[in-house]
mmCIF file of C-alpha atoms in Angstrom:
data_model
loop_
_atom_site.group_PDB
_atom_site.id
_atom_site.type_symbol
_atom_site.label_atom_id
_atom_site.label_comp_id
_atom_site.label_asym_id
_atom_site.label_seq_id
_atom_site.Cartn_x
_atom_site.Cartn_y
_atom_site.Cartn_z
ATOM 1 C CA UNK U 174 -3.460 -173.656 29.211
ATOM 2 C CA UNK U 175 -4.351 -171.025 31.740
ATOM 3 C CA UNK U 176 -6.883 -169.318 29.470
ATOM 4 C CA UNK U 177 -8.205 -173.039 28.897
ATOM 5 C CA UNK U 178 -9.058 -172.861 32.883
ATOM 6 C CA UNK U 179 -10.191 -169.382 32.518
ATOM 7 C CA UNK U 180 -12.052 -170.296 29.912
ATOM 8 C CA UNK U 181 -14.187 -173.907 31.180
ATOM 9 C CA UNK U 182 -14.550 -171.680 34.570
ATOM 10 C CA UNK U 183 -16.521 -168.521 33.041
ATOM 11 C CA UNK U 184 -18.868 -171.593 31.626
ATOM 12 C CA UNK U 185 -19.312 -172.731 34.860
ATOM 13 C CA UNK U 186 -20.245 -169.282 36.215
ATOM 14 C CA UNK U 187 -22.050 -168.754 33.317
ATOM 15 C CA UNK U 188 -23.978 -172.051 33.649
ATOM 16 C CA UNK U 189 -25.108 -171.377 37.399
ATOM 17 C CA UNK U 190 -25.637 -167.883 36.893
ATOM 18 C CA UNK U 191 -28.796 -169.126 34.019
ATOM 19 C CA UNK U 192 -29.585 -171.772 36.326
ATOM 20 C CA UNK U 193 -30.461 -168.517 38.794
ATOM 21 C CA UNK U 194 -32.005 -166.620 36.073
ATOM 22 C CA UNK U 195 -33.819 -169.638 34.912
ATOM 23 C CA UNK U 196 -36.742 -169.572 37.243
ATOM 24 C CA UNK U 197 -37.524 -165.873 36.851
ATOM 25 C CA UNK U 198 -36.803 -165.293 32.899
ATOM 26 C CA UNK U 199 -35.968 -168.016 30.859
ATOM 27 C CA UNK U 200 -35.254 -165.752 27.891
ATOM 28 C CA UNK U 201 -32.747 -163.923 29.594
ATOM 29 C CA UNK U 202 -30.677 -167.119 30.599
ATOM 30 C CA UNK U 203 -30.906 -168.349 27.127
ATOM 31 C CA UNK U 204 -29.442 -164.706 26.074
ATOM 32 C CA UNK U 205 -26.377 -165.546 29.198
ATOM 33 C CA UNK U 206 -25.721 -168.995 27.459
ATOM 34 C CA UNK U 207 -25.652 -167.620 23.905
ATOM 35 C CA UNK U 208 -22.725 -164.820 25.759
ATOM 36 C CA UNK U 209 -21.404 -167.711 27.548
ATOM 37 C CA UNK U 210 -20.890 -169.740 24.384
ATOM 38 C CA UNK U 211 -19.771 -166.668 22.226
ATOM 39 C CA UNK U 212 -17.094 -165.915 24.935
ATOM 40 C CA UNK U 213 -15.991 -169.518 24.786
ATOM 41 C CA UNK U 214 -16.269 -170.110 21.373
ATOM 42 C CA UNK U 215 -13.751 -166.753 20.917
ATOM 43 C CA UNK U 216 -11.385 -168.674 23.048
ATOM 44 C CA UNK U 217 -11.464 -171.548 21.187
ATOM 45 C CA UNK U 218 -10.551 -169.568 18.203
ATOM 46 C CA UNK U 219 -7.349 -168.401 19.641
ATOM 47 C CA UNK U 220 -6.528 -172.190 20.376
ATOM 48 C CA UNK U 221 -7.214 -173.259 16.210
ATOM 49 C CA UNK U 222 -5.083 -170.200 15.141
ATOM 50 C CA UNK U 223 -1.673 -171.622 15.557
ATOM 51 C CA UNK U 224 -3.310 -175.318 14.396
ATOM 52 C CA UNK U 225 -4.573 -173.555 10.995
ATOM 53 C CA UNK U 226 -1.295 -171.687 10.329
ATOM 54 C CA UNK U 227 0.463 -175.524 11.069
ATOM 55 C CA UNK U 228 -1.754 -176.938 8.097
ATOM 56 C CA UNK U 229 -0.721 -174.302 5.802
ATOM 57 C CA UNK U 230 2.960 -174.706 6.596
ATOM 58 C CA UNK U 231 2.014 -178.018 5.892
ATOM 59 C CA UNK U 232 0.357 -177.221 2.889
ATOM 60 C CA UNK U 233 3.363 -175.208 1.908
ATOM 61 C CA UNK U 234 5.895 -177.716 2.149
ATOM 62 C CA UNK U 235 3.705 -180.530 0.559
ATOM 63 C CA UNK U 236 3.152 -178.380 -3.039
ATOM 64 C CA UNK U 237 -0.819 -178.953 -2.513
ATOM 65 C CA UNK U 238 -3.295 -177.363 -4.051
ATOM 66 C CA UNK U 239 -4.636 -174.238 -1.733
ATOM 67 C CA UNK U 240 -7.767 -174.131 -3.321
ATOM 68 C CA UNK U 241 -8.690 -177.507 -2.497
ATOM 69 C CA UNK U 242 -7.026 -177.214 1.092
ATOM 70 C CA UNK U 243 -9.294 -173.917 1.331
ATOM 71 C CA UNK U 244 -12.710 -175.840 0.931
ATOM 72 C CA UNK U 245 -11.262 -178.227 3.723
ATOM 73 C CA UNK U 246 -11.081 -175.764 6.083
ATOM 74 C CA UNK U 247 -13.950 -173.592 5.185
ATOM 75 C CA UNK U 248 -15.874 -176.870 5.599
ATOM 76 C CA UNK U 249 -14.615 -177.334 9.516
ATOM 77 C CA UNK U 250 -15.715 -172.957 9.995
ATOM 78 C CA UNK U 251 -19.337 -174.289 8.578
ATOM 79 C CA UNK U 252 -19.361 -177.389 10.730
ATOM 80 C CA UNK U 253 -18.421 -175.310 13.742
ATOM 81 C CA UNK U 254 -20.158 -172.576 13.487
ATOM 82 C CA UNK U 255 -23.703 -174.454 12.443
ATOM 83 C CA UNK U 256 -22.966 -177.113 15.611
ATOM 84 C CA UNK U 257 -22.801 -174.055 17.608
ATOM 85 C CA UNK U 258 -26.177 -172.036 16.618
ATOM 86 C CA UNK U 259 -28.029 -175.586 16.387
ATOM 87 C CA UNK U 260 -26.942 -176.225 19.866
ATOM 88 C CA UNK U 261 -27.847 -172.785 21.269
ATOM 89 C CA UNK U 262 -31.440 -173.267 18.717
ATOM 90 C CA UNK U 263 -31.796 -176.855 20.822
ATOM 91 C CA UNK U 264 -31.139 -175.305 24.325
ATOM 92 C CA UNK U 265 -33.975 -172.785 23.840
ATOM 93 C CA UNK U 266 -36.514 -175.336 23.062
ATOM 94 C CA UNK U 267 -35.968 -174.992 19.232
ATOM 95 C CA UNK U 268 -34.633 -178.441 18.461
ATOM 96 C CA UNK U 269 -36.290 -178.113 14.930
ATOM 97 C CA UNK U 270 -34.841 -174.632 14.050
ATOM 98 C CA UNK U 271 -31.798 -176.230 15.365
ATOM 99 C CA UNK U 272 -31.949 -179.108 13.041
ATOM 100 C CA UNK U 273 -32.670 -176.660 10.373
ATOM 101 C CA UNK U 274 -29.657 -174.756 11.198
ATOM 102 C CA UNK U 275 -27.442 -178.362 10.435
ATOM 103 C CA UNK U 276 -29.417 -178.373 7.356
ATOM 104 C CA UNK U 277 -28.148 -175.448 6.425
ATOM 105 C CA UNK U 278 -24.379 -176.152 7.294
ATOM 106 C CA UNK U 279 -24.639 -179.702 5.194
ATOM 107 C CA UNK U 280 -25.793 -178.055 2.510
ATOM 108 C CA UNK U 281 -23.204 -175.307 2.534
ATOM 109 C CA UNK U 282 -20.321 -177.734 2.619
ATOM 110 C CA UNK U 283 -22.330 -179.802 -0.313
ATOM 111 C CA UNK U 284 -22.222 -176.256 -1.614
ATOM 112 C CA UNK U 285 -18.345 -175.875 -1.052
ATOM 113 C CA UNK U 286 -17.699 -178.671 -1.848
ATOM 114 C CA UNK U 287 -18.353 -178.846 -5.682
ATOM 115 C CA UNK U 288 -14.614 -178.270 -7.219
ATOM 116 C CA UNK U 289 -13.794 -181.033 -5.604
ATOM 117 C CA UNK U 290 -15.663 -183.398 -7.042
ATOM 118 C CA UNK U 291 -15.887 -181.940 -10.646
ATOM 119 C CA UNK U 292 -11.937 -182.274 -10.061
ATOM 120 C CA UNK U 293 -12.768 -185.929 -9.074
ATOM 121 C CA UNK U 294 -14.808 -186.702 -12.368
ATOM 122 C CA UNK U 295 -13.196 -184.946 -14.531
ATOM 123 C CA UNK U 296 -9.467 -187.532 -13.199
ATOM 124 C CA UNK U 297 -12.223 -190.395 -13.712
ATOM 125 C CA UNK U 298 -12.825 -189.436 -16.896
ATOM 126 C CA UNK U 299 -8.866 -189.059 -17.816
ATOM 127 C CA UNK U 300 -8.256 -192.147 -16.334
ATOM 128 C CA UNK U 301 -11.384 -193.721 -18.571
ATOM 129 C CA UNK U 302 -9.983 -192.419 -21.927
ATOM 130 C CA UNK U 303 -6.658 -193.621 -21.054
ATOM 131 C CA UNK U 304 -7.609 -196.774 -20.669
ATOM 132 C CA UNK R 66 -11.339 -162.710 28.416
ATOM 133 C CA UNK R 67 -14.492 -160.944 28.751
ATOM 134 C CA UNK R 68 -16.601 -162.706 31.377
ATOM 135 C CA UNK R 69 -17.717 -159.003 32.395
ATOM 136 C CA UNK R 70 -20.620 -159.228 30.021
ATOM 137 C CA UNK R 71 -21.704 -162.918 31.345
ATOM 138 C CA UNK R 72 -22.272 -160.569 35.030
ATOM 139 C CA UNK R 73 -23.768 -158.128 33.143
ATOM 140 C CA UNK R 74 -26.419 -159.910 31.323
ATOM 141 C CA UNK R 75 -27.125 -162.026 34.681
ATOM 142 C CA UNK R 76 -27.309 -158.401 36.828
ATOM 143 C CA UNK R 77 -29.290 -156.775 34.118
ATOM 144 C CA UNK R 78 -32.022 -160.188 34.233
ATOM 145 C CA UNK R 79 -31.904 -160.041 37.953
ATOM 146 C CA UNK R 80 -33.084 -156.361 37.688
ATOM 147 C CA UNK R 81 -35.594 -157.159 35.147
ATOM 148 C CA UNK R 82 -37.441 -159.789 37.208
ATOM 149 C CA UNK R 83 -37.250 -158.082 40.182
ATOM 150 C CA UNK R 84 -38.623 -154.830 38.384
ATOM 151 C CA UNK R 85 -40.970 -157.602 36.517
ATOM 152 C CA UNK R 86 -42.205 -158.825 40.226
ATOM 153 C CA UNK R 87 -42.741 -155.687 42.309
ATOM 154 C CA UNK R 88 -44.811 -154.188 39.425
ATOM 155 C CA UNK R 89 -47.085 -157.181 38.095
ATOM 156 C CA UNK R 90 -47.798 -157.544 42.061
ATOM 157 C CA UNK R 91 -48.717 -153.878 42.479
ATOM 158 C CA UNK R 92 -51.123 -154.596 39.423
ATOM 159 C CA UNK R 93 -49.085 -153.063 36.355
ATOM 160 C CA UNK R 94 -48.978 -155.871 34.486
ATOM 161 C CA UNK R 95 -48.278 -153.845 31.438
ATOM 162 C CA UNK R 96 -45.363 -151.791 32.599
ATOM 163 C CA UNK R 97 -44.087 -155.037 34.016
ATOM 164 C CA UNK R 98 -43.972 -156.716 30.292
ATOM 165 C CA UNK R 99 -42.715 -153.700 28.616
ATOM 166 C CA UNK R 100 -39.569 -153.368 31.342
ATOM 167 C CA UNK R 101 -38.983 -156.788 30.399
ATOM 168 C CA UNK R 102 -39.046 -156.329 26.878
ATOM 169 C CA UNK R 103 -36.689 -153.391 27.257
ATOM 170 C CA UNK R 104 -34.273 -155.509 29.225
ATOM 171 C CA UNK R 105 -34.345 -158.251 26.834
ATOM 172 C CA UNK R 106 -33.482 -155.451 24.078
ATOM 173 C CA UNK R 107 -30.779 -154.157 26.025
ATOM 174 C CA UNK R 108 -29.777 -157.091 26.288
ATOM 175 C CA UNK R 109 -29.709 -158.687 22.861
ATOM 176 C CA UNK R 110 -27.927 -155.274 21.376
ATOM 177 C CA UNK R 111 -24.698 -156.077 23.809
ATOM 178 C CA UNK R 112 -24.921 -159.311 23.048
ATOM 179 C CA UNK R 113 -25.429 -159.019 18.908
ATOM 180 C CA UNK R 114 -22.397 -157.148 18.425
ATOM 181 C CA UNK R 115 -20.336 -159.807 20.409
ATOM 182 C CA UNK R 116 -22.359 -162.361 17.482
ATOM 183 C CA UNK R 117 -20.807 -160.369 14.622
ATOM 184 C CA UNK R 118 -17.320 -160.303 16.376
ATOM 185 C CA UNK R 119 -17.544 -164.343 16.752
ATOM 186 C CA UNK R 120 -18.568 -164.293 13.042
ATOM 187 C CA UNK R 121 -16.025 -161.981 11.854
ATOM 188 C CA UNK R 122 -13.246 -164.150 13.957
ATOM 189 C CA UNK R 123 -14.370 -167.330 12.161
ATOM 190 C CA UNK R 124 -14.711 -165.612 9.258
ATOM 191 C CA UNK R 125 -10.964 -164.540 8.962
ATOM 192 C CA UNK R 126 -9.822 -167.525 10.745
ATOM 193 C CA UNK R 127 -11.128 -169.770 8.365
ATOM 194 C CA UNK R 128 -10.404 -167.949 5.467
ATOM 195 C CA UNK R 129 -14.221 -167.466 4.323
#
């Protein structure tokens, strides 16, 4: 938890430091915050490491199917890593390019996400002629 | 942890706008946008390989 501190403290010193830089260049605060939140963000990943090699122990002892757990956690990457770029996009003043940018993650995981639900018709369908 | 680059980037935009000041108020407005623009390149070329480490990270981490 110390690199947690460590962590939520550089983003304070980060935050003041591009509320210093803010009057004189915007740009280059917006370039601090992007460091800021790559640092961070790189921190955070060391924190999901041991969560994602706990789902596929879990995966492991439940028999599932790691293609389909695959997509599930591709999907969160996509979520996280469009959240963070549309959030940066917003914080410049670029709320549409930001918006854009979720778009983009949506239609990835829509993208991803199409084994699973041909797998899903396709046990409809079974279920259908069975009946 | 690398919150070394954070202090760069702010000393680097501290420079910049003090470099920007002192020469758009001795009347080189033009040297005064291009240090800026070189400062915001410097900038953006320690910061974009820190980008494509975060991407790689996620990138392995989430199996892509």
């Amino acid at each position: 938890m110390e690199l947690f501190m460590k962590a939520a403290g550089a983003a304070l010193i980060a935050s003041v430091l591009g509320l210093a830089l803010s009057k004189q260049s915007k740009d280059m605060q917006i370039l601090l915050v992007i460091a800021g939140c790559c640092m961070v963000a790189g921190i955070a990943a060391t924190f999901l490491r041991p969560v994602l090699e706990l789902l596929g122990q879990l995966q492991a002892m439940g028999n599932l199917n790691s293609e389909l757990t695959g997509i599930l956690i591709r999907a969160a990457g996509i979520g996280l890593v469009s959240e963070l770029a549309c959030m940066i996009c917003t914080d410049s003043g670029n709320a549409s390019l930001g918006k854009t940018v979720q778009l983009l993650g949506s239609a990835a995981v829509l993208y991803l996400a199409i084994p699973v639900f041909r797998g899903l018709i396709e046990l409809i369908q079974g279920i259908l002629e069975g009946v | 942890m690398e919150i070394d680059l954070i202090f760069k980037i702010a000393a680097i935009g501290i420079i910049v706008s003090i470099l920007n000041q002192v020469l758009s108020r001795s009347g080189r407005e033009e040297q005064a946008t291009m240090t800026t623009l070189a400062g915001l390149v410097v900038v953006l070329m320690m910061l974009a390989q820190k980008i494509a480490d975060l991407f790689d990270l996620v990138k392995e981490l989430f199996q892509f």
